[in-house]
Amino acid sequence: MPRLQNLFLRSARNIDPLLVPLLRSCRDLPSARSELRWLREHVRIESSVRGSKRRRRSILYQLCLERSSGKPLQYILGNQPFGNLDILCRPGVLIPRPETEAYIARLALTLVKNTQSTPIKRLRVLDLCTGSGCIALLLHAILAPHIADLRIEGVDISLQALALARENLTWNIKKGHLQPRASRQVQFMQGDVLSEEVDIRGGWDLLVSNPPYISPFSFDCGTERSVRNFEPKLALVPPGPRLAAGQFSGQYLEAAADTFYYPLATLTRKISASIMLLEVAGTEQALRVANMVSSSPDTLWEGCEVWHDNHDGTFSPQQT
């Protein structure tokens, strides 16, 4: 990471001294100014920090120092918008990403559009590696007005993640972002997706998952400092053996990153789900997974699409 020039830092300090620590993580002035505005607003509305102007300024400074260490802004503010939802964020649970929000909204809106010609009376959705519960909750928020008999179940190995997912369910019902029936129609349970003993049986129509998909080597050498130092490795890197640097090969890196996809495809066939939607790291991994699914002799699907993220909330589908 290139060092920030002293002239640039002096210019930022003249605008507001608190921009200087933020720039260590933001790296550009518009982003730092936006984050400072959000942090200042966060301090203002927090009832626990009401008091003198000097005290508020001191707390704001401490938050800016936390951000300068690379701590994600979502962990400091405690939440992240996700569609119409307000997802609570805590250390130990993966922060929801905008690209995840975009493809889940695309999937849900496609299903809603299909209900106009062929009404869906009943839908069962399985969300594996649910984390904060953001996928399960956003699906309910979009689908519930159109599908009365809806059941969504989120599964994760982490008890910490499941506790936050349940809190997010309650929180978003309380705020009016989810219908009250979400308390009955959305459930979260513990389970190890990679275990043959995971208790998931048939009767599901749709399987979605944002599984760990980063190899140990890529995590150590290719992720941002804020991700590497603060977000849970359990949610990012599949379990597997640690090898010395000289032992890495392209085949190993691919295998390590793709650990979850074959079990997920196998489980989708087991429960007879008609749609499987999986998040991947990029085009190369997407094509490997698509090839794995398409070449399976007992595949249930008529086709496979790769959705290319255009980084503007839209996707370009590609048939494989």
PDB file of C-alpha atoms in Angstrom:
ATOM      1  CA  MET A   1       0.000   0.000   0.000  1.00  0.00           C
ATOM      2  CA  PRO A   2       1.554   3.345  -1.048  1.00  0.00           C
ATOM      3  CA  ARG A   3       2.232   5.927   1.641  1.00  0.00           C
ATOM      4  CA  LEU A   4       0.079   9.043   1.767  1.00  0.00           C
ATOM      5  CA  GLN A   5       1.977  12.211   0.877  1.00  0.00           C
ATOM      6  CA  ASN A   6       2.540  14.759   3.626  1.00  0.00           C
ATOM      7  CA  LEU A   7       1.082  17.565   1.519  1.00  0.00           C
ATOM      8  CA  PHE A   8      -2.117  15.551   1.106  1.00  0.00           C
ATOM      9  CA  LEU A   9      -2.311  14.881   4.849  1.00  0.00           C
ATOM     10  CA  ARG A  10      -1.734  18.558   5.688  1.00  0.00           C
ATOM     11  CA  SER A  11      -4.515  19.530   3.310  1.00  0.00           C
ATOM     12  CA  ALA A  12      -6.862  17.047   4.997  1.00  0.00           C
ATOM     13  CA  ARG A  13      -5.851  18.285   8.458  1.00  0.00           C
ATOM     14  CA  ASN A  14      -6.757  21.841   7.457  1.00  0.00           C
ATOM     15  CA  ILE A  15     -10.272  20.636   6.619  1.00  0.00           C
ATOM     16  CA  ASP A  16     -10.674  18.568   9.790  1.00  0.00           C
ATOM     17  CA  PRO A  17      -7.908  16.932  11.883  1.00  0.00           C
ATOM     18  CA  LEU A  18     -10.075  13.816  12.281  1.00  0.00           C
ATOM     19  CA  LEU A  19      -9.757  13.109   8.563  1.00  0.00           C
ATOM     20  CA  VAL A  20      -6.086  12.206   8.994  1.00  0.00           C
ATOM     21  CA  PRO A  21      -6.562   8.933  10.916  1.00  0.00           C
ATOM     22  CA  LEU A  22      -9.480   7.974   8.655  1.00  0.00           C
ATOM     23  CA  LEU A  23      -7.336   8.360   5.559  1.00  0.00           C
ATOM     24  CA  ARG A  24      -5.133   5.487   6.714  1.00  0.00           C
ATOM     25  CA  SER A  25      -8.040   3.169   5.929  1.00  0.00           C
ATOM     26  CA  CYS A  26     -10.089   5.148   3.384  1.00  0.00           C
ATOM     27  CA  ARG A  27      -7.110   6.278   1.248  1.00  0.00           C
ATOM     28  CA  ASP A  28      -9.103   9.057  -0.473  1.00  0.00           C
ATOM     29  CA  LEU A  29     -10.608  12.287   0.827  1.00  0.00           C
ATOM     30  CA  PRO A  30     -14.256  11.868  -0.337  1.00  0.00           C
ATOM     31  CA  SER A  31     -14.496   8.472   1.386  1.00  0.00           C
ATOM     32  CA  ALA A  32     -12.873   9.807   4.553  1.00  0.00           C
ATOM     33  CA  ARG A  33     -15.270  12.757   4.669  1.00  0.00           C
ATOM     34  CA  SER A  34     -18.263  10.437   4.226  1.00  0.00           C
ATOM     35  CA  GLU A  35     -17.073   8.132   6.989  1.00  0.00           C
ATOM     36  CA  LEU A  36     -16.410  11.058   9.321  1.00  0.00           C
ATOM     37  CA  ARG A  37     -19.951  12.273   8.712  1.00  0.00           C
ATOM     38  CA  TRP A  38     -21.371   8.805   9.538  1.00  0.00           C
ATOM     39  CA  LEU A  39     -19.224   8.498  12.662  1.00  0.00           C
ATOM     40  CA  ARG A  40     -20.216  11.958  13.846  1.00  0.00           C
ATOM     41  CA  GLU A  41     -23.877  11.128  13.349  1.00  0.00           C
ATOM     42  CA  HIS A  42     -23.400   7.821  15.167  1.00  0.00           C
ATOM     43  CA  VAL A  43     -21.932   9.613  18.182  1.00  0.00           C
ATOM     44  CA  ARG A  44     -24.739  12.184  18.123  1.00  0.00           C
ATOM     45  CA  ILE A  45     -27.604   9.666  18.200  1.00  0.00           C
ATOM     46  CA  GLU A  46     -26.084   7.239  20.697  1.00  0.00           C
ATOM     47  CA  SER A  47     -27.873   7.924  23.971  1.00  0.00           C
ATOM     48  CA  SER A  48     -24.950   6.513  25.950  1.00  0.00           C
ATOM     49  CA  VAL A  49     -22.625   9.279  24.791  1.00  0.00           C
ATOM     50  CA  ARG A  50     -24.860  12.281  25.356  1.00  0.00           C
ATOM     51  CA  GLY A  51     -23.010  14.851  27.348  1.00  0.00           C
ATOM     52  CA  SER A  52     -20.599  17.665  26.850  1.00  0.00           C
ATOM     53  CA  LYS A  53     -19.342  18.629  23.427  1.00  0.00           C
ATOM     54  CA  ARG A  54     -15.823  17.866  24.614  1.00  0.00           C
ATOM     55  CA  ARG A  55     -16.808  14.318  25.601  1.00  0.00           C
ATOM     56  CA  ARG A  56     -18.504  13.680  22.268  1.00  0.00           C
ATOM     57  CA  ARG A  57     -15.422  14.945  20.468  1.00  0.00           C
ATOM     58  CA  SER A  58     -13.229  12.601  22.539  1.00  0.00           C
ATOM     59  CA  ILE A  59     -15.411   9.597  21.709  1.00  0.00           C
ATOM     60  CA  LEU A  60     -15.462  10.534  18.036  1.00  0.00           C
ATOM     61  CA  TYR A  61     -11.667  10.715  18.053  1.00  0.00           C
ATOM     62  CA  GLN A  62     -11.444   7.228  19.585  1.00  0.00           C
ATOM     63  CA  LEU A  63     -13.758   5.860  16.893  1.00  0.00           C
ATOM     64  CA  CYS A  64     -11.607   7.453  14.199  1.00  0.00           C
ATOM     65  CA  LEU A  65      -8.547   5.766  15.719  1.00  0.00           C
ATOM     66  CA  GLU A  66     -10.363   2.423  15.634  1.00  0.00           C
ATOM     67  CA  ARG A  67     -11.136   2.970  11.963  1.00  0.00           C
ATOM     68  CA  SER A  68      -7.524   3.953  11.256  1.00  0.00           C
ATOM     69  CA  SER A  69      -6.440   0.521  12.533  1.00  0.00           C
ATOM     70  CA  GLY A  70      -8.446  -1.046   9.720  1.00  0.00           C
ATOM     71  CA  LYS A  71     -11.482  -2.031  11.775  1.00  0.00           C
ATOM     72  CA  PRO A  72     -14.458  -2.116   9.380  1.00  0.00           C
ATOM     73  CA  LEU A  73     -16.816   0.817   9.644  1.00  0.00           C
ATOM     74  CA  GLN A  74     -19.776  -1.582   9.958  1.00  0.00           C
ATOM     75  CA  TYR A  75     -18.356  -3.035  13.168  1.00  0.00           C
ATOM     76  CA  ILE A  76     -17.903   0.466  14.578  1.00  0.00           C
ATOM     77  CA  LEU A  77     -21.360   1.727  13.585  1.00  0.00           C
ATOM     78  CA  GLY A  78     -22.945  -1.633  14.406  1.00  0.00           C
ATOM     79  CA  ASN A  79     -25.037  -2.035  11.282  1.00  0.00           C
ATOM     80  CA  GLN A  80     -25.136  -2.238   7.494  1.00  0.00           C
ATOM     81  CA  PRO A  81     -28.061  -1.460   5.142  1.00  0.00           C
ATOM     82  CA  PHE A  82     -29.057  -4.512   3.083  1.00  0.00           C
ATOM     83  CA  GLY A  83     -31.928  -3.867   0.713  1.00  0.00           C
ATOM     84  CA  ASN A  84     -34.659  -2.361   2.893  1.00  0.00           C
ATOM     85  CA  LEU A  85     -33.214  -4.085   5.960  1.00  0.00           C
ATOM     86  CA  ASP A  86     -30.965  -2.846   8.745  1.00  0.00           C
ATOM     87  CA  ILE A  87     -28.524  -5.685   9.416  1.00  0.00           C
ATOM     88  CA  LEU A  88     -26.768  -5.566  12.772  1.00  0.00           C
ATOM     89  CA  CYS A  89     -23.018  -6.194  12.469  1.00  0.00           C
ATOM     90  CA  ARG A  90     -20.707  -7.504  15.177  1.00  0.00           C
ATOM     91  CA  PRO A  91     -17.108  -8.768  15.195  1.00  0.00           C
ATOM     92  CA  GLY A  92     -17.038 -12.511  14.633  1.00  0.00           C
ATOM     93  CA  VAL A  93     -19.770 -12.466  11.978  1.00  0.00           C
ATOM     94  CA  LEU A  94     -19.167 -11.652   8.310  1.00  0.00           C
ATOM     95  CA  ILE A  95     -20.279  -8.203   7.131  1.00  0.00           C
ATOM     96  CA  PRO A  96     -22.939  -8.298   4.362  1.00  0.00           C
ATOM     97  CA  ARG A  97     -21.648  -7.195   0.964  1.00  0.00           C
ATOM     98  CA  PRO A  98     -23.483  -5.061  -1.631  1.00  0.00           C
ATOM     99  CA  GLU A  99     -22.890  -7.661  -4.361  1.00  0.00           C
ATOM    100  CA  THR A 100     -24.630 -10.273  -2.206  1.00  0.00           C
ATOM    101  CA  GLU A 101     -27.557  -7.905  -1.758  1.00  0.00           C
ATOM    102  CA  ALA A 102     -27.710  -7.326  -5.523  1.00  0.00           C
ATOM    103  CA  TYR A 103     -27.873 -10.961  -6.631  1.00  0.00           C
ATOM    104  CA  ILE A 104     -30.314 -11.970  -3.891  1.00  0.00           C
ATOM    105  CA  ALA A 105     -32.606  -9.099  -4.914  1.00  0.00           C
ATOM    106  CA  ARG A 106     -32.280 -10.207  -8.548  1.00  0.00           C
ATOM    107  CA  LEU A 107     -33.247 -13.765  -7.644  1.00  0.00           C
ATOM    108  CA  ALA A 108     -36.190 -12.680  -5.491  1.00  0.00           C
ATOM    109  CA  LEU A 109     -37.529 -10.190  -8.030  1.00  0.00           C
ATOM    110  CA  THR A 110     -37.280 -12.832 -10.766  1.00  0.00           C
ATOM    111  CA  LEU A 111     -39.405 -15.160  -8.647  1.00  0.00           C
ATOM    112  CA  VAL A 112     -41.881 -12.327  -7.987  1.00  0.00           C
ATOM    113  CA  LYS A 113     -42.121 -11.617 -11.713  1.00  0.00           C
ATOM    114  CA  ASN A 114     -42.819 -15.284 -12.384  1.00  0.00           C
ATOM    115  CA  THR A 115     -45.695 -15.251  -9.882  1.00  0.00           C
ATOM    116  CA  GLN A 116     -47.547 -12.843 -12.168  1.00  0.00           C
ATOM    117  CA  SER A 117     -48.017 -15.561 -14.776  1.00  0.00           C
ATOM    118  CA  THR A 118     -47.781 -18.645 -12.561  1.00  0.00           C
ATOM    119  CA  PRO A 119     -48.672 -17.900  -8.925  1.00  0.00           C
ATOM    120  CA  ILE A 120     -46.400 -19.557  -6.369  1.00  0.00           C
ATOM    121  CA  LYS A 121     -48.566 -20.739  -3.491  1.00  0.00           C
ATOM    122  CA  ARG A 122     -45.793 -22.391  -1.483  1.00  0.00           C
ATOM    123  CA  LEU A 123     -42.008 -21.905  -1.389  1.00  0.00           C
ATOM    124  CA  ARG A 124     -39.320 -23.520   0.746  1.00  0.00           C
ATOM    125  CA  VAL A 125     -35.868 -21.861   0.778  1.00  0.00           C
ATOM    126  CA  LEU A 126     -32.666 -23.153   2.373  1.00  0.00           C
ATOM    127  CA  ASP A 127     -29.887 -20.624   3.084  1.00  0.00           C
ATOM    128  CA  LEU A 128     -26.628 -22.392   3.924  1.00  0.00           C
ATOM    129  CA  CYS A 129     -23.739 -20.575   5.638  1.00  0.00           C
ATOM    130  CA  THR A 130     -26.273 -17.920   6.612  1.00  0.00           C
ATOM    131  CA  GLY A 131     -23.948 -15.781   8.775  1.00  0.00           C
ATOM    132  CA  SER A 132     -25.822 -12.646   9.857  1.00  0.00           C
ATOM    133  CA  GLY A 133     -29.004 -14.001   8.258  1.00  0.00           C
ATOM    134  CA  CYS A 134     -29.039 -11.177   5.700  1.00  0.00           C
ATOM    135  CA  ILE A 135     -29.853 -13.442   2.716  1.00  0.00           C
ATOM    136  CA  ALA A 136     -32.711 -15.272   4.432  1.00  0.00           C
ATOM    137  CA  LEU A 137     -34.198 -12.027   5.736  1.00  0.00           C
ATOM    138  CA  LEU A 138     -33.964 -10.127   2.457  1.00  0.00           C
ATOM    139  CA  LEU A 139     -35.607 -13.026   0.614  1.00  0.00           C
ATOM    140  CA  HIS A 140     -38.495 -12.920   3.078  1.00  0.00           C
ATOM    141  CA  ALA A 141     -38.804  -9.136   2.819  1.00  0.00           C
ATOM    142  CA  ILE A 142     -39.178  -9.311  -0.980  1.00  0.00           C
ATOM    143  CA  LEU A 143     -41.129 -12.570  -1.343  1.00  0.00           C
ATOM    144  CA  ALA A 144     -43.567 -12.405   1.580  1.00  0.00           C
ATOM    145  CA  PRO A 145     -45.972  -9.892  -0.032  1.00  0.00           C
ATOM    146  CA  HIS A 146     -46.391 -12.285  -2.972  1.00  0.00           C
ATOM    147  CA  ILE A 147     -46.172 -15.765  -1.414  1.00  0.00           C
ATOM    148  CA  ALA A 148     -48.315 -16.598   1.601  1.00  0.00           C
ATOM    149  CA  ASP A 149     -46.913 -20.028   2.421  1.00  0.00           C
ATOM    150  CA  LEU A 150     -43.215 -19.217   2.752  1.00  0.00           C
ATOM    151  CA  ARG A 151     -40.583 -20.991   4.792  1.00  0.00           C
ATOM    152  CA  ILE A 152     -36.929 -19.969   4.922  1.00  0.00           C
ATOM    153  CA  GLU A 153     -34.301 -21.711   7.022  1.00  0.00           C
ATOM    154  CA  GLY A 154     -30.764 -20.436   7.575  1.00  0.00           C
ATOM    155  CA  VAL A 155     -28.014 -22.867   8.574  1.00  0.00           C
ATOM    156  CA  ASP A 156     -24.585 -22.028   9.967  1.00  0.00           C
ATOM    157  CA  ILE A 157     -21.888 -23.789  11.956  1.00  0.00           C
ATOM    158  CA  SER A 158     -21.223 -20.717  14.110  1.00  0.00           C
ATOM    159  CA  LEU A 159     -23.354 -20.228  17.209  1.00  0.00           C
ATOM    160  CA  GLN A 160     -22.212 -16.606  17.299  1.00  0.00           C
ATOM    161  CA  ALA A 161     -23.515 -16.052  13.763  1.00  0.00           C
ATOM    162  CA  LEU A 162     -26.822 -17.780  14.532  1.00  0.00           C
ATOM    163  CA  ALA A 163     -27.369 -15.616  17.611  1.00  0.00           C
ATOM    164  CA  LEU A 164     -26.868 -12.485  15.505  1.00  0.00           C
ATOM    165  CA  ALA A 165     -29.108 -13.829  12.711  1.00  0.00           C
ATOM    166  CA  ARG A 166     -31.936 -14.363  15.201  1.00  0.00           C
ATOM    167  CA  GLU A 167     -31.344 -10.887  16.615  1.00  0.00           C
ATOM    168  CA  ASN A 168     -31.491  -9.442  13.094  1.00  0.00           C
ATOM    169  CA  LEU A 169     -34.819 -11.214  12.535  1.00  0.00           C
ATOM    170  CA  THR A 170     -36.306  -9.703  15.698  1.00  0.00           C
ATOM    171  CA  TRP A 171     -34.733  -6.286  15.073  1.00  0.00           C
ATOM    172  CA  ASN A 172     -36.072  -5.931  11.530  1.00  0.00           C
ATOM    173  CA  ILE A 173     -39.569  -7.039  12.531  1.00  0.00           C
ATOM    174  CA  LYS A 174     -39.488  -4.438  15.306  1.00  0.00           C
ATOM    175  CA  LYS A 175     -38.404  -1.734  12.847  1.00  0.00           C
ATOM    176  CA  GLY A 176     -41.162  -2.693  10.393  1.00  0.00           C
ATOM    177  CA  HIS A 177     -38.784  -3.895   7.685  1.00  0.00           C
ATOM    178  CA  LEU A 178     -40.137  -7.463   7.899  1.00  0.00           C
ATOM    179  CA  GLN A 179     -43.716  -8.644   8.234  1.00  0.00           C
ATOM    180  CA  PRO A 180     -44.559 -10.030  11.704  1.00  0.00           C
ATOM    181  CA  ARG A 181     -45.103 -13.501  10.212  1.00  0.00           C
ATOM    182  CA  ALA A 182     -41.367 -13.627   9.506  1.00  0.00           C
ATOM    183  CA  SER A 183     -40.986 -14.701  13.142  1.00  0.00           C
ATOM    184  CA  ARG A 184     -42.769 -17.958  12.203  1.00  0.00           C
ATOM    185  CA  GLN A 185     -41.564 -18.356   8.630  1.00  0.00           C
ATOM    186  CA  VAL A 186     -37.836 -17.704   9.092  1.00  0.00           C
ATOM    187  CA  GLN A 187     -35.795 -20.001  11.307  1.00  0.00           C
ATOM    188  CA  PHE A 188     -32.105 -20.513  11.982  1.00  0.00           C
ATOM    189  CA  MET A 189     -30.403 -23.751  12.986  1.00  0.00           C
ATOM    190  CA  GLN A 190     -26.866 -24.966  13.591  1.00  0.00           C
ATOM    191  CA  GLY A 191     -25.335 -27.368  11.109  1.00  0.00           C
ATOM    192  CA  ASP A 192     -22.053 -28.241   9.412  1.00  0.00           C
ATOM    193  CA  VAL A 193     -22.638 -28.156   5.667  1.00  0.00           C
ATOM    194  CA  LEU A 194     -19.537 -30.292   5.068  1.00  0.00           C
ATOM    195  CA  SER A 195     -20.624 -33.014   7.468  1.00  0.00           C
ATOM    196  CA  GLU A 196     -22.432 -36.079   6.145  1.00  0.00           C
ATOM    197  CA  GLU A 197     -24.410 -36.030   9.379  1.00  0.00           C
ATOM    198  CA  VAL A 198     -25.968 -32.601   8.772  1.00  0.00           C
ATOM    199  CA  ASP A 199     -29.708 -33.013   9.373  1.00  0.00           C
ATOM    200  CA  ILE A 200     -31.193 -31.497   6.213  1.00  0.00           C
ATOM    201  CA  ARG A 201     -33.933 -33.466   4.521  1.00  0.00           C
ATOM    202  CA  GLY A 202     -36.087 -33.080   1.437  1.00  0.00           C
ATOM    203  CA  GLY A 203     -38.932 -30.698   0.721  1.00  0.00           C
ATOM    204  CA  TRP A 204     -36.953 -27.637  -0.369  1.00  0.00           C
ATOM    205  CA  ASP A 205     -37.479 -25.694  -3.606  1.00  0.00           C
ATOM    206  CA  LEU A 206     -34.474 -23.392  -3.568  1.00  0.00           C
ATOM    207  CA  LEU A 207     -30.968 -23.549  -2.104  1.00  0.00           C
ATOM    208  CA  VAL A 208     -28.816 -20.422  -1.780  1.00  0.00           C
ATOM    209  CA  SER A 209     -25.391 -20.115  -0.228  1.00  0.00           C
ATOM    210  CA  ASN A 210     -22.557 -17.660   0.236  1.00  0.00           C
ATOM    211  CA  PRO A 211     -19.990 -20.197   1.462  1.00  0.00           C
ATOM    212  CA  PRO A 212     -16.324 -19.694   2.370  1.00  0.00           C
ATOM    213  CA  TYR A 213     -14.529 -19.580  -0.991  1.00  0.00           C
ATOM    214  CA  ILE A 214     -11.075 -18.050  -0.429  1.00  0.00           C
ATOM    215  CA  SER A 215      -7.999 -20.292  -0.299  1.00  0.00           C
ATOM    216  CA  PRO A 216      -5.685 -19.932   2.737  1.00  0.00           C
ATOM    217  CA  PHE A 217      -2.955 -18.519   0.493  1.00  0.00           C
ATOM    218  CA  SER A 218      -5.280 -15.941  -1.082  1.00  0.00           C
ATOM    219  CA  PHE A 219      -6.583 -14.974   2.347  1.00  0.00           C
ATOM    220  CA  ASP A 220      -3.045 -14.341   3.634  1.00  0.00           C
ATOM    221  CA  CYS A 221      -1.766 -12.579   0.529  1.00  0.00           C
ATOM    222  CA  GLY A 222      -4.739 -11.195  -1.381  1.00  0.00           C
ATOM    223  CA  THR A 223      -7.310  -9.818   1.035  1.00  0.00           C
ATOM    224  CA  GLU A 224      -7.563  -6.310   2.419  1.00  0.00           C
ATOM    225  CA  ARG A 225      -6.183  -5.586   5.857  1.00  0.00           C
ATOM    226  CA  SER A 226      -9.645  -4.904   7.285  1.00  0.00           C
ATOM    227  CA  VAL A 227     -10.870  -8.307   6.077  1.00  0.00           C
ATOM    228  CA  ARG A 228      -7.776 -10.251   7.094  1.00  0.00           C
ATOM    229  CA  ASN A 229      -7.426  -8.730  10.556  1.00  0.00           C
ATOM    230  CA  PHE A 230     -11.028  -8.231  11.624  1.00  0.00           C
ATOM    231  CA  GLU A 231     -13.527 -10.464   9.820  1.00  0.00           C
ATOM    232  CA  PRO A 232     -14.010 -14.132  10.777  1.00  0.00           C
ATOM    233  CA  LYS A 233     -11.746 -16.454   8.839  1.00  0.00           C
ATOM    234  CA  LEU A 234     -14.248 -19.251   9.422  1.00  0.00           C
ATOM    235  CA  ALA A 235     -16.697 -17.471   7.099  1.00  0.00           C
ATOM    236  CA  LEU A 236     -14.113 -16.780   4.396  1.00  0.00           C
ATOM    237  CA  VAL A 237     -11.688 -19.724   4.181  1.00  0.00           C
ATOM    238  CA  PRO A 238     -12.818 -23.363   3.833  1.00  0.00           C
ATOM    239  CA  PRO A 239     -11.283 -25.798   6.315  1.00  0.00           C
ATOM    240  CA  GLY A 240      -8.281 -27.673   5.010  1.00  0.00           C
ATOM    241  CA  PRO A 241      -4.619 -28.507   5.588  1.00  0.00           C
ATOM    242  CA  ARG A 242      -2.088 -25.716   5.927  1.00  0.00           C
ATOM    243  CA  LEU A 243       0.849 -26.092   3.556  1.00  0.00           C
ATOM    244  CA  ALA A 244       4.171 -24.326   3.385  1.00  0.00           C
ATOM    245  CA  ALA A 245       4.547 -21.672   0.688  1.00  0.00           C
ATOM    246  CA  GLY A 246       6.638 -23.952  -1.508  1.00  0.00           C
ATOM    247  CA  GLN A 247       3.975 -26.634  -1.497  1.00  0.00           C
ATOM    248  CA  PHE A 248       1.262 -24.498  -3.066  1.00  0.00           C
ATOM    249  CA  SER A 249       0.162 -25.280  -6.598  1.00  0.00           C
ATOM    250  CA  GLY A 250      -2.593 -23.988  -8.809  1.00  0.00           C
ATOM    251  CA  GLN A 251      -4.531 -27.219  -8.382  1.00  0.00           C
ATOM    252  CA  TYR A 252      -4.256 -27.059  -4.604  1.00  0.00           C
ATOM    253  CA  LEU A 253      -5.366 -23.440  -4.458  1.00  0.00           C
ATOM    254  CA  GLU A 254      -8.405 -24.214  -6.605  1.00  0.00           C
ATOM    255  CA  ALA A 255      -9.298 -27.282  -4.564  1.00  0.00           C
ATOM    256  CA  ALA A 256      -8.907 -25.383  -1.290  1.00  0.00           C
ATOM    257  CA  ALA A 257     -11.096 -22.518  -2.483  1.00  0.00           C
ATOM    258  CA  ASP A 258     -13.784 -24.793  -3.987  1.00  0.00           C
ATOM    259  CA  THR A 259     -14.216 -27.058  -0.959  1.00  0.00           C
ATOM    260  CA  PHE A 260     -17.876 -26.235  -0.343  1.00  0.00           C
ATOM    261  CA  TYR A 261     -19.289 -26.373  -3.864  1.00  0.00           C
ATOM    262  CA  TYR A 262     -19.457 -30.100  -4.528  1.00  0.00           C
ATOM    263  CA  PRO A 263     -21.099 -30.824  -1.131  1.00  0.00           C
ATOM    264  CA  LEU A 264     -23.576 -28.013  -1.785  1.00  0.00           C
ATOM    265  CA  ALA A 265     -24.458 -29.406  -5.216  1.00  0.00           C
ATOM    266  CA  THR A 266     -24.777 -32.905  -3.749  1.00  0.00           C
ATOM    267  CA  LEU A 267     -27.052 -31.615  -0.997  1.00  0.00           C
ATOM    268  CA  THR A 268     -29.171 -29.718  -3.536  1.00  0.00           C
ATOM    269  CA  ARG A 269     -29.739 -32.948  -5.463  1.00  0.00           C
ATOM    270  CA  LYS A 270     -30.505 -34.783  -2.215  1.00  0.00           C
ATOM    271  CA  ILE A 271     -33.272 -32.368  -1.238  1.00  0.00           C
ATOM    272  CA  SER A 272     -34.533 -32.123  -4.868  1.00  0.00           C
ATOM    273  CA  ALA A 273     -34.316 -28.330  -4.995  1.00  0.00           C
ATOM    274  CA  SER A 274     -35.038 -26.986  -8.461  1.00  0.00           C
ATOM    275  CA  ILE A 275     -32.806 -23.903  -8.121  1.00  0.00           C
ATOM    276  CA  MET A 276     -29.341 -23.552  -6.605  1.00  0.00           C
ATOM    277  CA  LEU A 277     -27.698 -20.117  -6.324  1.00  0.00           C
ATOM    278  CA  LEU A 278     -24.089 -19.931  -5.113  1.00  0.00           C
ATOM    279  CA  GLU A 279     -21.796 -16.967  -4.582  1.00  0.00           C
ATOM    280  CA  VAL A 280     -18.238 -17.326  -5.890  1.00  0.00           C
ATOM    281  CA  ALA A 281     -15.091 -15.209  -5.846  1.00  0.00           C
ATOM    282  CA  GLY A 282     -14.750 -14.465  -9.556  1.00  0.00           C
ATOM    283  CA  THR A 283     -15.088 -15.683 -13.135  1.00  0.00           C
ATOM    284  CA  GLU A 284     -12.497 -18.469 -12.946  1.00  0.00           C
ATOM    285  CA  GLN A 285     -14.078 -20.026  -9.883  1.00  0.00           C
ATOM    286  CA  ALA A 286     -17.564 -19.522 -11.333  1.00  0.00           C
ATOM    287  CA  LEU A 287     -16.642 -21.450 -14.474  1.00  0.00           C
ATOM    288  CA  ARG A 288     -15.085 -24.269 -12.441  1.00  0.00           C
ATOM    289  CA  VAL A 289     -18.221 -24.595 -10.335  1.00  0.00           C
ATOM    290  CA  ALA A 290     -20.498 -24.353 -13.370  1.00  0.00           C
ATOM    291  CA  ASN A 291     -18.502 -27.071 -15.117  1.00  0.00           C
ATOM    292  CA  MET A 292     -18.676 -29.266 -12.011  1.00  0.00           C
ATOM    293  CA  VAL A 293     -22.449 -28.890 -11.847  1.00  0.00           C
ATOM    294  CA  SER A 294     -23.081 -29.288 -15.591  1.00  0.00           C
ATOM    295  CA  SER A 295     -20.847 -32.335 -16.003  1.00  0.00           C
ATOM    296  CA  SER A 296     -22.401 -34.255 -13.110  1.00  0.00           C
ATOM    297  CA  PRO A 297     -24.092 -37.392 -14.512  1.00  0.00           C
ATOM    298  CA  ASP A 298     -27.060 -37.085 -12.135  1.00  0.00           C
ATOM    299  CA  THR A 299     -27.628 -33.349 -12.444  1.00  0.00           C
ATOM    300  CA  LEU A 300     -31.208 -32.157 -11.954  1.00  0.00           C
ATOM    301  CA  TRP A 301     -30.885 -28.831 -13.741  1.00  0.00           C
ATOM    302  CA  GLU A 302     -31.656 -28.000 -17.340  1.00  0.00           C
ATOM    303  CA  GLY A 303     -29.004 -25.300 -17.495  1.00  0.00           C
ATOM    304  CA  CYS A 304     -26.472 -23.266 -15.558  1.00  0.00           C
ATOM    305  CA  GLU A 305     -25.911 -19.509 -15.621  1.00  0.00           C
ATOM    306  CA  VAL A 306     -22.990 -17.435 -14.402  1.00  0.00           C
ATOM    307  CA  TRP A 307     -24.045 -13.965 -13.289  1.00  0.00           C
ATOM    308  CA  HIS A 308     -21.240 -11.457 -13.832  1.00  0.00           C
ATOM    309  CA  ASP A 309     -21.332  -8.633 -11.282  1.00  0.00           C
ATOM    310  CA  ASN A 310     -21.158  -5.293 -13.102  1.00  0.00           C
ATOM    311  CA  HIS A 311     -20.459  -3.476  -9.799  1.00  0.00           C
ATOM    312  CA  ASP A 312     -23.446  -1.189 -10.329  1.00  0.00           C
ATOM    313  CA  GLY A 313     -26.186  -3.384  -8.903  1.00  0.00           C
ATOM    314  CA  THR A 314     -26.712  -5.213 -12.194  1.00  0.00           C
ATOM    315  CA  PHE A 315     -25.577  -8.568 -13.537  1.00  0.00           C
ATOM    316  CA  SER A 316     -24.822  -9.956 -16.982  1.00  0.00           C
ATOM    317  CA  PRO A 317     -25.976 -13.586 -17.212  1.00  0.00           C
ATOM    318  CA  GLN A 318     -23.891 -16.016 -19.236  1.00  0.00           C
ATOM    319  CA  GLN A 319     -25.144 -19.452 -20.219  1.00  0.00           C
ATOM    320  CA  THR A 320     -22.631 -22.273 -19.684  1.00  0.00           C
TER     321      THR A 320
END
